[in-house]
Amino acid sequence: MIPKEIEMDYVRVIDKAELPQNKMIIVVVDGKEVLLANVDDSYYAIINKCTHAGGSLAQGVLEGSIVTCPRHGARFDVKTGKAVGEAKIGFIKMKVKDEESCMVKVEGTDIMVGIP
Ligand code: FES
């Protein structure tokens, strides 16, 4: 079987210098908005559209590898896309689906993102 990484097209999105440690940025890959995060100089990418109601995750808060959606507080791990916290509206809590994660690779100072 061919490793998944080889089947994927990567797109150069930014230079490493454009994304300081523990910050996020929105990049567009293949027409999709992707949240790219630098967590302690490792890079991770997930789709930027919150699985709850489409909030822009990159407008939220990044603590370690956990991003909190600015709309209703759902939390996702940018390393995996896994949902780790529910959305909350008033007193109502709602489970949310995991976010789609994207492959990231670094070549020299170029950060590349791949979408399967
Ligand atoms: S849109 Fe993200 S928590 Fe509701």
PDB file of C-alpha atoms and ligand atoms in Angstrom:
ATOM      1  CA  MET A   1       0.000   0.000   0.000  1.00  0.00           C
ATOM      2  CA  ILE A   2       1.204   3.494  -0.867  1.00  0.00           C
ATOM      3  CA  PRO A   3       1.593   5.739   2.197  1.00  0.00           C
ATOM      4  CA  LYS A   4      -1.118   8.417   2.332  1.00  0.00           C
ATOM      5  CA  GLU A   5       1.448  11.234   2.255  1.00  0.00           C
ATOM      6  CA  ILE A   6       2.590  10.256  -1.255  1.00  0.00           C
ATOM      7  CA  GLU A   7      -0.946  10.283  -2.674  1.00  0.00           C
ATOM      8  CA  MET A   8      -1.486  13.852  -1.562  1.00  0.00           C
ATOM      9  CA  ASP A   9      -0.803  17.145  -3.314  1.00  0.00           C
ATOM     10  CA  TYR A  10       0.874  19.724  -1.121  1.00  0.00           C
ATOM     11  CA  VAL A  11       0.531  23.446  -1.583  1.00  0.00           C
ATOM     12  CA  ARG A  12       3.068  25.951  -0.245  1.00  0.00           C
ATOM     13  CA  VAL A  13       1.104  28.326   1.952  1.00  0.00           C
ATOM     14  CA  ILE A  14       3.509  30.534   3.894  1.00  0.00           C
ATOM     15  CA  ASP A  15       7.093  30.997   5.004  1.00  0.00           C
ATOM     16  CA  LYS A  16       7.834  29.861   8.584  1.00  0.00           C
ATOM     17  CA  ALA A  17       8.711  33.474   9.475  1.00  0.00           C
ATOM     18  CA  GLU A  18       5.064  34.465   8.890  1.00  0.00           C
ATOM     19  CA  LEU A  19       3.719  32.314  11.731  1.00  0.00           C
ATOM     20  CA  PRO A  20       5.261  32.909  15.169  1.00  0.00           C
ATOM     21  CA  GLN A  21       5.189  30.281  17.888  1.00  0.00           C
ATOM     22  CA  ASN A  22       1.761  29.575  19.435  1.00  0.00           C
ATOM     23  CA  LYS A  23      -0.114  31.633  16.820  1.00  0.00           C
ATOM     24  CA  MET A  24      -2.670  30.711  14.167  1.00  0.00           C
ATOM     25  CA  ILE A  25      -3.267  31.943  10.640  1.00  0.00           C
ATOM     26  CA  ILE A  26      -5.886  31.267   7.971  1.00  0.00           C
ATOM     27  CA  VAL A  27      -4.632  29.923   4.650  1.00  0.00           C
ATOM     28  CA  VAL A  28      -6.662  28.817   1.648  1.00  0.00           C
ATOM     29  CA  VAL A  29      -5.881  25.433   0.154  1.00  0.00           C
ATOM     30  CA  ASP A  30      -7.865  24.019  -2.735  1.00  0.00           C
ATOM     31  CA  GLY A  31     -10.610  26.553  -2.089  1.00  0.00           C
ATOM     32  CA  LYS A  32     -10.949  25.594   1.580  1.00  0.00           C
ATOM     33  CA  GLU A  33     -10.106  27.818   4.539  1.00  0.00           C
ATOM     34  CA  VAL A  34      -7.577  26.065   6.722  1.00  0.00           C
ATOM     35  CA  LEU A  35      -6.399  27.026  10.193  1.00  0.00           C
ATOM     36  CA  LEU A  36      -2.624  26.640  10.366  1.00  0.00           C
ATOM     37  CA  ALA A  37      -1.140  26.665  13.881  1.00  0.00           C
ATOM     38  CA  ASN A  38       2.394  26.812  15.201  1.00  0.00           C
ATOM     39  CA  VAL A  39       2.489  24.868  18.476  1.00  0.00           C
ATOM     40  CA  ASP A  40       5.978  25.028  19.957  1.00  0.00           C
ATOM     41  CA  ASP A  41       7.486  25.162  16.451  1.00  0.00           C
ATOM     42  CA  SER A  42       5.514  22.215  15.131  1.00  0.00           C
ATOM     43  CA  TYR A  43       2.858  22.985  12.545  1.00  0.00           C
ATOM     44  CA  TYR A  44      -0.686  21.620  12.396  1.00  0.00           C
ATOM     45  CA  ALA A  45      -3.670  22.298  10.172  1.00  0.00           C
ATOM     46  CA  ILE A  46      -7.395  21.719  10.476  1.00  0.00           C
ATOM     47  CA  ILE A  47     -10.341  22.994   8.469  1.00  0.00           C
ATOM     48  CA  ASN A  48     -11.181  26.463   9.778  1.00  0.00           C
ATOM     49  CA  LYS A  49     -14.963  25.975   9.820  1.00  0.00           C
ATOM     50  CA  CYS A  50     -16.256  24.903  13.245  1.00  0.00           C
ATOM     51  CA  THR A  51     -18.242  21.668  12.974  1.00  0.00           C
ATOM     52  CA  HIS A  52     -20.927  23.123  15.235  1.00  0.00           C
ATOM     53  CA  ALA A  53     -22.197  26.111  13.244  1.00  0.00           C
ATOM     54  CA  GLY A  54     -19.345  27.186  11.006  1.00  0.00           C
ATOM     55  CA  GLY A  55     -17.477  29.633  13.261  1.00  0.00           C
ATOM     56  CA  SER A  56     -14.009  30.697  12.150  1.00  0.00           C
ATOM     57  CA  LEU A  57     -11.775  28.790  14.550  1.00  0.00           C
ATOM     58  CA  ALA A  58      -8.745  30.925  13.725  1.00  0.00           C
ATOM     59  CA  GLN A  59     -10.611  33.898  15.245  1.00  0.00           C
ATOM     60  CA  GLY A  60     -10.711  31.989  18.536  1.00  0.00           C
ATOM     61  CA  VAL A  61      -8.102  31.390  21.208  1.00  0.00           C
ATOM     62  CA  LEU A  62      -5.206  28.937  20.982  1.00  0.00           C
ATOM     63  CA  GLU A  63      -3.912  27.483  24.272  1.00  0.00           C
ATOM     64  CA  GLY A  64      -1.264  24.831  23.756  1.00  0.00           C
ATOM     65  CA  SER A  65      -2.731  22.739  20.955  1.00  0.00           C
ATOM     66  CA  ILE A  66      -6.362  23.478  21.871  1.00  0.00           C
ATOM     67  CA  VAL A  67      -8.334  26.058  19.913  1.00  0.00           C
ATOM     68  CA  THR A  68     -11.585  27.449  21.315  1.00  0.00           C
ATOM     69  CA  CYS A  69     -14.254  28.519  18.852  1.00  0.00           C
ATOM     70  CA  PRO A  70     -15.149  32.206  19.280  1.00  0.00           C
ATOM     71  CA  ARG A  71     -18.883  31.586  18.745  1.00  0.00           C
ATOM     72  CA  HIS A  72     -20.005  29.015  21.332  1.00  0.00           C
ATOM     73  CA  GLY A  73     -16.797  27.737  22.858  1.00  0.00           C
ATOM     74  CA  ALA A  74     -16.373  24.305  21.268  1.00  0.00           C
ATOM     75  CA  ARG A  75     -12.781  23.141  21.621  1.00  0.00           C
ATOM     76  CA  PHE A  76     -10.622  21.190  19.185  1.00  0.00           C
ATOM     77  CA  ASP A  77      -7.101  19.798  19.291  1.00  0.00           C
ATOM     78  CA  VAL A  78      -5.290  21.260  16.282  1.00  0.00           C
ATOM     79  CA  LYS A  79      -2.896  18.285  16.301  1.00  0.00           C
ATOM     80  CA  THR A  80      -5.664  15.833  15.423  1.00  0.00           C
ATOM     81  CA  GLY A  81      -8.874  17.777  14.757  1.00  0.00           C
ATOM     82  CA  LYS A  82     -10.496  15.900  17.627  1.00  0.00           C
ATOM     83  CA  ALA A  83     -13.300  17.709  19.439  1.00  0.00           C
ATOM     84  CA  VAL A  84     -12.336  18.010  23.099  1.00  0.00           C
ATOM     85  CA  GLY A  85     -15.019  20.382  24.379  1.00  0.00           C
ATOM     86  CA  GLU A  86     -18.717  20.955  23.748  1.00  0.00           C
ATOM     87  CA  ALA A  87     -20.401  23.998  22.267  1.00  0.00           C
ATOM     88  CA  LYS A  88     -22.446  25.936  24.788  1.00  0.00           C
ATOM     89  CA  ILE A  89     -25.355  28.302  24.209  1.00  0.00           C
ATOM     90  CA  GLY A  90     -26.693  29.622  27.488  1.00  0.00           C
ATOM     91  CA  PHE A  91     -27.036  26.565  29.703  1.00  0.00           C
ATOM     92  CA  ILE A  92     -27.367  24.148  26.792  1.00  0.00           C
ATOM     93  CA  LYS A  93     -24.310  22.086  25.943  1.00  0.00           C
ATOM     94  CA  MET A  94     -23.965  20.351  22.587  1.00  0.00           C
ATOM     95  CA  LYS A  95     -21.520  17.708  21.470  1.00  0.00           C
ATOM     96  CA  VAL A  96     -19.669  18.608  18.273  1.00  0.00           C
ATOM     97  CA  LYS A  97     -18.077  16.461  15.593  1.00  0.00           C
ATOM     98  CA  ASP A  98     -14.326  16.217  15.126  1.00  0.00           C
ATOM     99  CA  GLU A  99     -12.743  18.678  12.725  1.00  0.00           C
ATOM    100  CA  GLU A 100     -11.079  17.489   9.520  1.00  0.00           C
ATOM    101  CA  SER A 101      -7.313  17.672   9.856  1.00  0.00           C
ATOM    102  CA  CYS A 102      -4.835  18.293   7.062  1.00  0.00           C
ATOM    103  CA  MET A 103      -1.297  17.068   6.508  1.00  0.00           C
ATOM    104  CA  VAL A 104       1.491  19.623   6.978  1.00  0.00           C
ATOM    105  CA  LYS A 105       5.108  19.400   5.953  1.00  0.00           C
ATOM    106  CA  VAL A 106       7.999  21.796   6.140  1.00  0.00           C
ATOM    107  CA  GLU A 107      10.579  22.077   3.374  1.00  0.00           C
ATOM    108  CA  GLY A 108      13.337  24.516   4.271  1.00  0.00           C
ATOM    109  CA  THR A 109      11.389  27.572   5.386  1.00  0.00           C
ATOM    110  CA  ASP A 110       8.298  26.699   3.339  1.00  0.00           C
ATOM    111  CA  ILE A 111       5.205  25.369   5.084  1.00  0.00           C
ATOM    112  CA  MET A 112       3.138  23.121   2.857  1.00  0.00           C
ATOM    113  CA  VAL A 113      -0.403  21.889   3.484  1.00  0.00           C
ATOM    114  CA  GLY A 114      -1.993  18.895   1.837  1.00  0.00           C
ATOM    115  CA  ILE A 115      -5.661  18.072   1.490  1.00  0.00           C
ATOM    116  CA  PRO A 116      -6.524  14.528   0.480  1.00  0.00           C
TER     117      PRO A 116
HETATM  118  S1  FES B   1     -19.871  27.686  15.804  1.00  0.00           S
HETATM  119 FE1  FES B   1     -18.208  26.916  16.931  1.00  0.00          FE
HETATM  120  S2  FES B   1     -19.034  26.424  18.849  1.00  0.00           S
HETATM  121 FE2  FES B   1     -20.743  27.104  17.695  1.00  0.00          FE
END
